[in-house]
Short mmCIF file of C-alpha atoms (C1' of nucleotides) in Angstrom, two decimals:
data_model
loop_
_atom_site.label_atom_id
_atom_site.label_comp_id
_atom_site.label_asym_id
_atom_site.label_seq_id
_atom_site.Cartn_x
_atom_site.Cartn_y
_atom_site.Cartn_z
CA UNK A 1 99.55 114.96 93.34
CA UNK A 2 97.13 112.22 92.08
CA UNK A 3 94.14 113.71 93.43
CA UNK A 4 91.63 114.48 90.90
CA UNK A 5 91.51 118.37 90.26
CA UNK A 6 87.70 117.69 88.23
CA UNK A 7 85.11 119.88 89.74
CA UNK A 8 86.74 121.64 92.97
CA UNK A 9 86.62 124.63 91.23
CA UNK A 10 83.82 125.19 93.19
CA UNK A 11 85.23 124.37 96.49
CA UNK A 12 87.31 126.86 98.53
CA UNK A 13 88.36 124.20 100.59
CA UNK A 14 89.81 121.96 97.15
CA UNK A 15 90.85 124.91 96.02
CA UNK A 16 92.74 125.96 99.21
CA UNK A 17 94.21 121.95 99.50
CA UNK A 18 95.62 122.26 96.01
CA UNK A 19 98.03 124.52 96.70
CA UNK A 20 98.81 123.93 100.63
CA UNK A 21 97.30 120.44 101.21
CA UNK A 22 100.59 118.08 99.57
CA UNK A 23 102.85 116.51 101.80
CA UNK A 24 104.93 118.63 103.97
CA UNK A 25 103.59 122.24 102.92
CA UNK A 26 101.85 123.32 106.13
CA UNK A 27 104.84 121.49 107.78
CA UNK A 28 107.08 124.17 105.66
CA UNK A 29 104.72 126.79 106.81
CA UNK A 30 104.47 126.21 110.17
CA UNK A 31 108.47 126.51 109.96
CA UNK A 32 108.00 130.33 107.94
CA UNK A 33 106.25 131.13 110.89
CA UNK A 34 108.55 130.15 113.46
CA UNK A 35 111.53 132.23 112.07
CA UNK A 36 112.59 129.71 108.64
CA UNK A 37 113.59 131.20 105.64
CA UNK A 38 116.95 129.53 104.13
CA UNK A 39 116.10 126.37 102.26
CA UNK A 40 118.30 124.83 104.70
CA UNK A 41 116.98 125.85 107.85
CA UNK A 42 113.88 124.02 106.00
CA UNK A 43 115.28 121.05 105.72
CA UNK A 44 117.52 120.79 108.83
CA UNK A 45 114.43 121.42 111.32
CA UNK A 46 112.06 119.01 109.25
CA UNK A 47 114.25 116.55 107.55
CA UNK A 48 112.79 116.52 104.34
CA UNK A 49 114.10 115.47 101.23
CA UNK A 50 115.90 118.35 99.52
CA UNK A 51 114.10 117.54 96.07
CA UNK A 52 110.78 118.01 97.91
CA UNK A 53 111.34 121.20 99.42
CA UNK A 54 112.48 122.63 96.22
CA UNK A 55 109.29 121.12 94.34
CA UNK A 56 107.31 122.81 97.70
CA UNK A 57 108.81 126.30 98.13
CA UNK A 58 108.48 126.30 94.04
CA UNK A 59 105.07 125.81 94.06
CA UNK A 60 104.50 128.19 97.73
CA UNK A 61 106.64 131.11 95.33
CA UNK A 62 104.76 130.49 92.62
CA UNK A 63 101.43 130.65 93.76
CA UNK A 64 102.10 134.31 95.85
CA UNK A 65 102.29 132.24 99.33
CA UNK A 66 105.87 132.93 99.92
CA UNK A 67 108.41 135.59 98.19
CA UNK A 68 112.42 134.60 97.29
CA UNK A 69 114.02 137.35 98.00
CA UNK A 70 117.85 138.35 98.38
CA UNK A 71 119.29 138.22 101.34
CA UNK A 72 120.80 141.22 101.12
CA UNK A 73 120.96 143.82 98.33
CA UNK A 74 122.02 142.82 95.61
CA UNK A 75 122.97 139.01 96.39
CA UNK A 76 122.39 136.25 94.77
CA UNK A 77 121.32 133.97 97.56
CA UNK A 78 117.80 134.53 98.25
CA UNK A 79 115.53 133.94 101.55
CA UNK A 80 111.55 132.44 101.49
CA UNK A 81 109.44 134.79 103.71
CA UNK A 82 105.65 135.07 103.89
CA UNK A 83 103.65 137.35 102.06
CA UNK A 84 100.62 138.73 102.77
CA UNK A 85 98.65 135.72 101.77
CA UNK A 86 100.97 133.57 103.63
CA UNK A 87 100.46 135.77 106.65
CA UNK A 88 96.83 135.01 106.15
CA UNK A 89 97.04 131.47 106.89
CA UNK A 90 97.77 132.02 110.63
CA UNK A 91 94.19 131.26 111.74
CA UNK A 92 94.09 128.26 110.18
CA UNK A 93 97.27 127.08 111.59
CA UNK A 94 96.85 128.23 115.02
CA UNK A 95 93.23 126.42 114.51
CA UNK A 96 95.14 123.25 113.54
CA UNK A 97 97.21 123.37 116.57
CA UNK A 98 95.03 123.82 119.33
CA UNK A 99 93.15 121.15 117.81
CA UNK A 100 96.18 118.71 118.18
CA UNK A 101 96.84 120.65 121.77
CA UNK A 102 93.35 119.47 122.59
CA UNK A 103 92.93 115.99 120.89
CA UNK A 104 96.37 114.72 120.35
CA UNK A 105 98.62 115.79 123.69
CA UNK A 106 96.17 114.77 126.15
CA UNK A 107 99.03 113.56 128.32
CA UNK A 108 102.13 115.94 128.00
CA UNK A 109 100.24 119.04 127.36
CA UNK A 110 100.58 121.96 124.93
CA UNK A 111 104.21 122.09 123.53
CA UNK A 112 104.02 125.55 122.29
CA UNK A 113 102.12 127.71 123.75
CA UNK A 114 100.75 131.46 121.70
CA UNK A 115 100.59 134.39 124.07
CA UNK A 116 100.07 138.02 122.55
CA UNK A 117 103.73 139.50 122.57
CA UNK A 118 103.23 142.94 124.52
CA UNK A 119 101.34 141.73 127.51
CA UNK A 120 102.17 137.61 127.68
CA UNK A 121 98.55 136.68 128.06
CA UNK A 122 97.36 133.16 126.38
CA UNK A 123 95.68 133.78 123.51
CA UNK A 124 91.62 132.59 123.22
CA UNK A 125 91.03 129.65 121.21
CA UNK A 126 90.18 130.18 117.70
CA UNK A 127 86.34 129.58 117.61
CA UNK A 128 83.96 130.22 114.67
CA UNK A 129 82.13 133.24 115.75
CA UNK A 130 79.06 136.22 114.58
CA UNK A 131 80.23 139.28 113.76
CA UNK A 132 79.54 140.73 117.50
CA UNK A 133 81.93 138.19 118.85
CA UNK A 134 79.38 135.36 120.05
CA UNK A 135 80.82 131.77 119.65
CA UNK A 136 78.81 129.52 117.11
CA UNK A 137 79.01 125.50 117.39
CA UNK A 138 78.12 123.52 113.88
CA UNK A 139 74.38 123.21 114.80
CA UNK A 140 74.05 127.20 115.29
CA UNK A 141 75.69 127.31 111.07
CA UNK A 142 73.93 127.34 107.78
CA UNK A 143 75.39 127.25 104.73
CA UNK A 144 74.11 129.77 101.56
CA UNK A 145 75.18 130.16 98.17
CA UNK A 146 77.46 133.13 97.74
CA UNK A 147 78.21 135.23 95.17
CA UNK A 148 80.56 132.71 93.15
CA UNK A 149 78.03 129.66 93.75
CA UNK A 150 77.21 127.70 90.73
CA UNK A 151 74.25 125.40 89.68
CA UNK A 152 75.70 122.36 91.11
CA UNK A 153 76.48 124.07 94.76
CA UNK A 154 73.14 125.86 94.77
CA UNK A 155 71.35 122.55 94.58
CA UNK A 156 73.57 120.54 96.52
CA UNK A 157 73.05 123.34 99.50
CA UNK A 158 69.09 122.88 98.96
CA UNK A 159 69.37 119.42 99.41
CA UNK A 160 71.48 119.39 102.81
CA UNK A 161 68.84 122.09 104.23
CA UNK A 162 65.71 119.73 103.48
CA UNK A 163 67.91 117.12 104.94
CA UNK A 164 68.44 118.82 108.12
CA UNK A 165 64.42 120.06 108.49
CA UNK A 166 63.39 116.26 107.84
CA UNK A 167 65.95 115.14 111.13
CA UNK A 168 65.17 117.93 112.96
CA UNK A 169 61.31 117.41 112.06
CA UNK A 170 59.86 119.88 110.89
CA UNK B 1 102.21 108.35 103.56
CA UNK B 2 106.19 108.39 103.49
CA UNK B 3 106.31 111.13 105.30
CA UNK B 4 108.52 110.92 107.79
CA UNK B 5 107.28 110.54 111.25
CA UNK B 6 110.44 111.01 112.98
CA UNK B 7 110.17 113.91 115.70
CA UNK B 8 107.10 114.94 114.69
CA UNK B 9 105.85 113.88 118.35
CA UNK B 10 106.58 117.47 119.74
CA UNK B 11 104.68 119.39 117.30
CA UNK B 12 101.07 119.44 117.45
CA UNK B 13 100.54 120.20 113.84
CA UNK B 14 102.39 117.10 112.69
CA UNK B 15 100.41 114.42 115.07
CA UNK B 16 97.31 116.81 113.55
CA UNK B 17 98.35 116.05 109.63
CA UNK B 18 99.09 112.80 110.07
CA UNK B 19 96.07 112.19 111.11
CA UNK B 20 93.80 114.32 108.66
CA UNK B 21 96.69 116.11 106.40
CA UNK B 22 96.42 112.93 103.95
CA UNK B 23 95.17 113.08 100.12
CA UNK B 24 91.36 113.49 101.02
CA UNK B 25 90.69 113.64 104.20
CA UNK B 26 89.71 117.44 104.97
CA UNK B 27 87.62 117.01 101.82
CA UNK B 28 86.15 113.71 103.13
CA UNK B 29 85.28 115.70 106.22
CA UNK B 30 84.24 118.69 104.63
CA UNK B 31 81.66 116.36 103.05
CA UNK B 32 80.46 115.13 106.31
CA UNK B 33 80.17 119.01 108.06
CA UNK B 34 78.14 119.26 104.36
CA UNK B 35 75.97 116.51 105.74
CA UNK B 36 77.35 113.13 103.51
CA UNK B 37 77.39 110.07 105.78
CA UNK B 38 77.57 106.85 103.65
CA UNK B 39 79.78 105.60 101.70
CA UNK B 40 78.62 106.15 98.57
CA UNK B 41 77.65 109.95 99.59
CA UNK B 42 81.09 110.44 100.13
CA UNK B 43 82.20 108.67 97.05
CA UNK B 44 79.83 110.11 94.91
CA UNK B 45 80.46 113.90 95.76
CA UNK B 46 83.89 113.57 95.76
CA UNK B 47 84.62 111.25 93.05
CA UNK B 48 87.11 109.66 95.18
CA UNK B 49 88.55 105.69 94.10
CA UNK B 50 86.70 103.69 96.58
CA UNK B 51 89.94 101.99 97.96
CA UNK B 52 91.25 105.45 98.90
CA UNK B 53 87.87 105.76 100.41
CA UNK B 54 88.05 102.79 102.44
CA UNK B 55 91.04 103.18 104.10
CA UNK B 56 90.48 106.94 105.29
CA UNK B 57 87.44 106.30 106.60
CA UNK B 58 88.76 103.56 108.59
CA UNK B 59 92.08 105.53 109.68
CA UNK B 60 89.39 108.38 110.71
CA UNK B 61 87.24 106.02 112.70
CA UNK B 62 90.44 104.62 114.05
CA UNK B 63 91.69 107.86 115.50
CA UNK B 64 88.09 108.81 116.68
CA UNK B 65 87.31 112.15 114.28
CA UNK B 66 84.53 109.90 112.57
CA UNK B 67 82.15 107.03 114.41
CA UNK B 68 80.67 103.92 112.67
CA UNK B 69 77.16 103.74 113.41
CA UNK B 70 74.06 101.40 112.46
CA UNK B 71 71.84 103.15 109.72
CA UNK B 72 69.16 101.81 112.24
CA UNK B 73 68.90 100.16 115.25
CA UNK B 74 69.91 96.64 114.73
CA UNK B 75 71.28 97.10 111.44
CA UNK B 76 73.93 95.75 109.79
CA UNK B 77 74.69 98.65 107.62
CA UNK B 78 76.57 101.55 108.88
CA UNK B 79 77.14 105.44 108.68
CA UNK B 80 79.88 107.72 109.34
CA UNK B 81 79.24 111.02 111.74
CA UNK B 82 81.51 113.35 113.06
CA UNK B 83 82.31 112.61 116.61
CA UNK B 84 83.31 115.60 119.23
CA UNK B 85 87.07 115.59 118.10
CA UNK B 86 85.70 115.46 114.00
CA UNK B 87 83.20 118.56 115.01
CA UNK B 88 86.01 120.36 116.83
CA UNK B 89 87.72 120.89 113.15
CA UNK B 90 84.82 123.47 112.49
CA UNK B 91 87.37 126.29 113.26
CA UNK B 92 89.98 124.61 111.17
CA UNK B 93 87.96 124.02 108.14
CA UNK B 94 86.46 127.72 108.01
CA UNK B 95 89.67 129.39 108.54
CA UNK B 96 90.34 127.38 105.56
CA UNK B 97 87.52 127.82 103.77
CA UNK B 98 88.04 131.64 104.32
CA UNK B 99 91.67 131.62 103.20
CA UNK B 100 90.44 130.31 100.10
CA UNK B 101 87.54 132.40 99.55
CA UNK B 102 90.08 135.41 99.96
CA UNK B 103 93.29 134.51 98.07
CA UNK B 104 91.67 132.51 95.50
CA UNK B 105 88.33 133.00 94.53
CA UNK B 106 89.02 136.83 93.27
CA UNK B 107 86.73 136.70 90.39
CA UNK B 108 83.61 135.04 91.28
CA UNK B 109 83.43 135.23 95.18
CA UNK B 110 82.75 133.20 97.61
CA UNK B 111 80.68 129.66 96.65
CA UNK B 112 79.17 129.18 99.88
CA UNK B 113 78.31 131.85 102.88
CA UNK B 114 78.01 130.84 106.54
CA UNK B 115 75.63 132.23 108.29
CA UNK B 116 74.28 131.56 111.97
CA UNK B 117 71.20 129.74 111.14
CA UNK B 118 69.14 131.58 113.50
CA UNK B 119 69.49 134.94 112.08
CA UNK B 120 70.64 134.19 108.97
CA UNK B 121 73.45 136.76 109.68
CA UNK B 122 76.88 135.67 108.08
CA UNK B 123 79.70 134.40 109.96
CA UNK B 124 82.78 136.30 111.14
CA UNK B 125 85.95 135.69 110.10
CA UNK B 126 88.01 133.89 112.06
CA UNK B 127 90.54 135.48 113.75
CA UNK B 128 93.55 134.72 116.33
CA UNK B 129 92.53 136.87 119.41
CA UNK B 130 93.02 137.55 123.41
CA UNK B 131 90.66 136.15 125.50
CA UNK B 132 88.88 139.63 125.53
CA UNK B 133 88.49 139.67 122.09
CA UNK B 134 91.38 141.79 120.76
CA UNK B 135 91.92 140.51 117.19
CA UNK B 136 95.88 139.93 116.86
CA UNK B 137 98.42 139.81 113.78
CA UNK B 138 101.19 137.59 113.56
CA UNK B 139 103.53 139.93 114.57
CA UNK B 140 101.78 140.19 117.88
CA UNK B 141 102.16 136.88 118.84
CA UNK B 142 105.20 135.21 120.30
CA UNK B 143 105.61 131.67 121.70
CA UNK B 144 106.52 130.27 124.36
CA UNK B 145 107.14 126.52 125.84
CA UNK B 146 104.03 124.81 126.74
CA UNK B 147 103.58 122.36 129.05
CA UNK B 148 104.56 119.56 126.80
CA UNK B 149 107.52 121.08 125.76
CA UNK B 150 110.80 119.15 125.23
CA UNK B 151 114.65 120.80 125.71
CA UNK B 152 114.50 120.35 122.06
CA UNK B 153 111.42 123.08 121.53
CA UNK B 154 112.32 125.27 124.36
CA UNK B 155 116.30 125.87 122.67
CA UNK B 156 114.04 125.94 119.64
CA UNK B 157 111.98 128.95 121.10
CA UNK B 158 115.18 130.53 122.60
CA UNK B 159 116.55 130.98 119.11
CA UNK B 160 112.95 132.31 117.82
CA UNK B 161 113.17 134.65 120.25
CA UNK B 162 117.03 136.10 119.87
CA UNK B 163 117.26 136.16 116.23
CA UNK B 164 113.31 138.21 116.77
CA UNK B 165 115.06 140.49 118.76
CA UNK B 166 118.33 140.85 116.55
CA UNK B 167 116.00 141.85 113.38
CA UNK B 168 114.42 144.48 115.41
CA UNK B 169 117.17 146.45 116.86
CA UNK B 170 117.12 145.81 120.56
"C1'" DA C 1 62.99 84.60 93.69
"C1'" DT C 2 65.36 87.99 91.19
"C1'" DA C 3 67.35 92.43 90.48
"C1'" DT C 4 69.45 96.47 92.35
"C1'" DT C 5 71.87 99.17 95.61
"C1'" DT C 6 75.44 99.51 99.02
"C1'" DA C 7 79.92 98.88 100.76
"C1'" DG C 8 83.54 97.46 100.08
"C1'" DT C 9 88.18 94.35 98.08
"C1'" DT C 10 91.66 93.11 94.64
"C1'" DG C 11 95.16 93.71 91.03
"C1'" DC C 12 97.68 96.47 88.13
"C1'" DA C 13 99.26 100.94 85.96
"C1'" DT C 14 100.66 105.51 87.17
"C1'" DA C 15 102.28 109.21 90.16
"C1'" DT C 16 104.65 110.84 94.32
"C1'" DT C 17 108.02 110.57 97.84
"C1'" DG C 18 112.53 109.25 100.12
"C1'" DC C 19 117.28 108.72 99.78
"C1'" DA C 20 121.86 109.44 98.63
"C1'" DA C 21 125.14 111.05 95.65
"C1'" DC C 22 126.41 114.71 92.66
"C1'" DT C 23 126.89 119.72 90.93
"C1'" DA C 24 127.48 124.54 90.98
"C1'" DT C 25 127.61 128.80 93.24
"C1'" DT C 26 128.72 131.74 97.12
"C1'" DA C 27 131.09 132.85 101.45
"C1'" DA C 28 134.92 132.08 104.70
"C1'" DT C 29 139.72 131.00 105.81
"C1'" DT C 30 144.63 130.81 105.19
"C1'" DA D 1 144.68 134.44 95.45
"C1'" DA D 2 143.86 129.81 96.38
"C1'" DT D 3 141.64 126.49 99.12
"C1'" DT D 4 137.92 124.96 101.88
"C1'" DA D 5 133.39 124.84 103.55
"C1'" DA D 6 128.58 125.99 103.37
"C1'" DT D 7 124.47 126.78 100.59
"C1'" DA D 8 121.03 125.59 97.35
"C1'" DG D 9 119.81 122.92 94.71
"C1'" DT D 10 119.48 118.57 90.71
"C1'" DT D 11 119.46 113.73 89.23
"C1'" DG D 12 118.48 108.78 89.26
"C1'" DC D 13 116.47 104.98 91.38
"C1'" DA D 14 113.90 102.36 94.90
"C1'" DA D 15 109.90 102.37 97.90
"C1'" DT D 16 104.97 103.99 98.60
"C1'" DA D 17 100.60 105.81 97.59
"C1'" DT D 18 96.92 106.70 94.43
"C1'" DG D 19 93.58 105.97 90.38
"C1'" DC D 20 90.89 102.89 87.88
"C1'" DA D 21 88.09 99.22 86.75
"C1'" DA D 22 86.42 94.88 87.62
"C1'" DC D 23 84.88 91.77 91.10
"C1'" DT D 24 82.45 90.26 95.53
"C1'" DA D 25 79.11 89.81 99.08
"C1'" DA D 26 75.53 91.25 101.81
"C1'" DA D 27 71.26 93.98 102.31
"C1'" DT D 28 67.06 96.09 100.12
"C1'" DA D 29 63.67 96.51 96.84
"C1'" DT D 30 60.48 94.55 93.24
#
DNA sequence: ATATTTAGTTGCATATTGCAACTATTAATT
DNA sequence: AATTAATAGTTGCAATATGCAACTAAATAT
């Protein structure tokens, strides 16, 4: 990965890309999530190289997003399954997808669509909402420092705001 | 990007990262929900090479997340804003930002808190739900074939579903 | 009129990915 | 038990993408 790793310490977001933003990764995680978990189911259903699914589900073990574990007791071949953290990441990819659903399928439709398993209703879209379940769009957002904000962020965040009251004039 | 495109076309999340799942580009549009729209805003905040630069911000106008606009009326300079489709990546990019902030900001906390700007109350997360609000885990969910399905993600499905119902005894 | 900022482009070194062949276990078959 | 096939990688090399720095050209500012 040639991208620069200088100063995204700050960033969730860098931070987050680091470890699931290469090539492939949210490719191999969409795949954990539909039922994968031999390296070669892996590489059958996405056709990747074999060296870059071993660099990938290295790096996913290594970094707590997926567990190798044997497939049965005792044996030596081992399975990649989600942890907790892994888990985690649904919103994010269900997010992704209904974006493509909405932007990128316009003519076929939806190929997969999420429904909630007991009842078979659609799930909502994933929206960005308050805490007593009203929908916010980008305008209705501000962004604070939080706890792990440094310097650089807290200034940076200042800026933007008096940049927003000066368009918005006030 | 040598990714492979082959068969990707029946998989939302594929057409979605080949479009932003490059080196860059969620940061490059992280930057513009932060409020960058020049060039040089971009490329100073990121400390991205200016090439690299170049060519996703064309492959975003392209594709329609970004628009190239006069600074001014008449001008020949341009900036680059979010267009529907780049705003719609809200969800996307806090689910994100919240995975990080969870899994791998343990020390420190958060670096930036959203908050409705009204209120000043701080975001939810973002969860998967029903359309009444029910928040739901993955193992709620199942899938089923869209309208854009192909026979080749329908048998796909078929096999989620059997080898579902094989691990849990029925 | 000159200098500076902005928004790129170009060329080359370095890093990453794709491909195909090869290896070493483990599981299945005779 | 021996042979075969499947699984899970590794290795080497060619093709691509990225990082860096210098260069260019137009638009603003002085």
């Amino acid at each position: 990965m040639p991208r620069n790793k200088l100063d995204n310490l700050n960033c969730s977001i860098a931070n987050a890309l680091d470890l699931i933003g290469e090539w492939w990764t949210l490719l191999i995680l969409r795949e954990a999530f539909f039922g994968s978990r031999r390296f070669e189911d892996f590489q059958q259903h996405l056709g990747i190289a074999r060296n870059i699914l071993t660099t990938r589900l290295r790096k996913l073990c290594d970094s707590g997003v997926l567990e190798r574990v044997p497939v049965r007791e005792g044996a030596r071949r081992h399975e990649y399954r989600l942890t907790q953290m892994g888990r985690d990441l649904l919103p994010t990819l269900i997010a992704l997808t209904q974006w493509g659903d909405r932007w990128l399928h316009t003519r076929s439709g939806a190929p997969v669509k999420f429904v909630e398993r007991a009842s078979g209703e659609p799930i909502a879209n994933v929206t960005v909402q308050t805490r007593d379940g009203r929908a916010l769009e980008p305008r209705d957002l501000a962004m604070v420092p939080g706890p792990g904000a440094t310097e650089e962020t807290i200034e940076r965040l200042r800026l933007m705001q008096s940049a927003f009251k000066q368009r918005n004039g006030q």
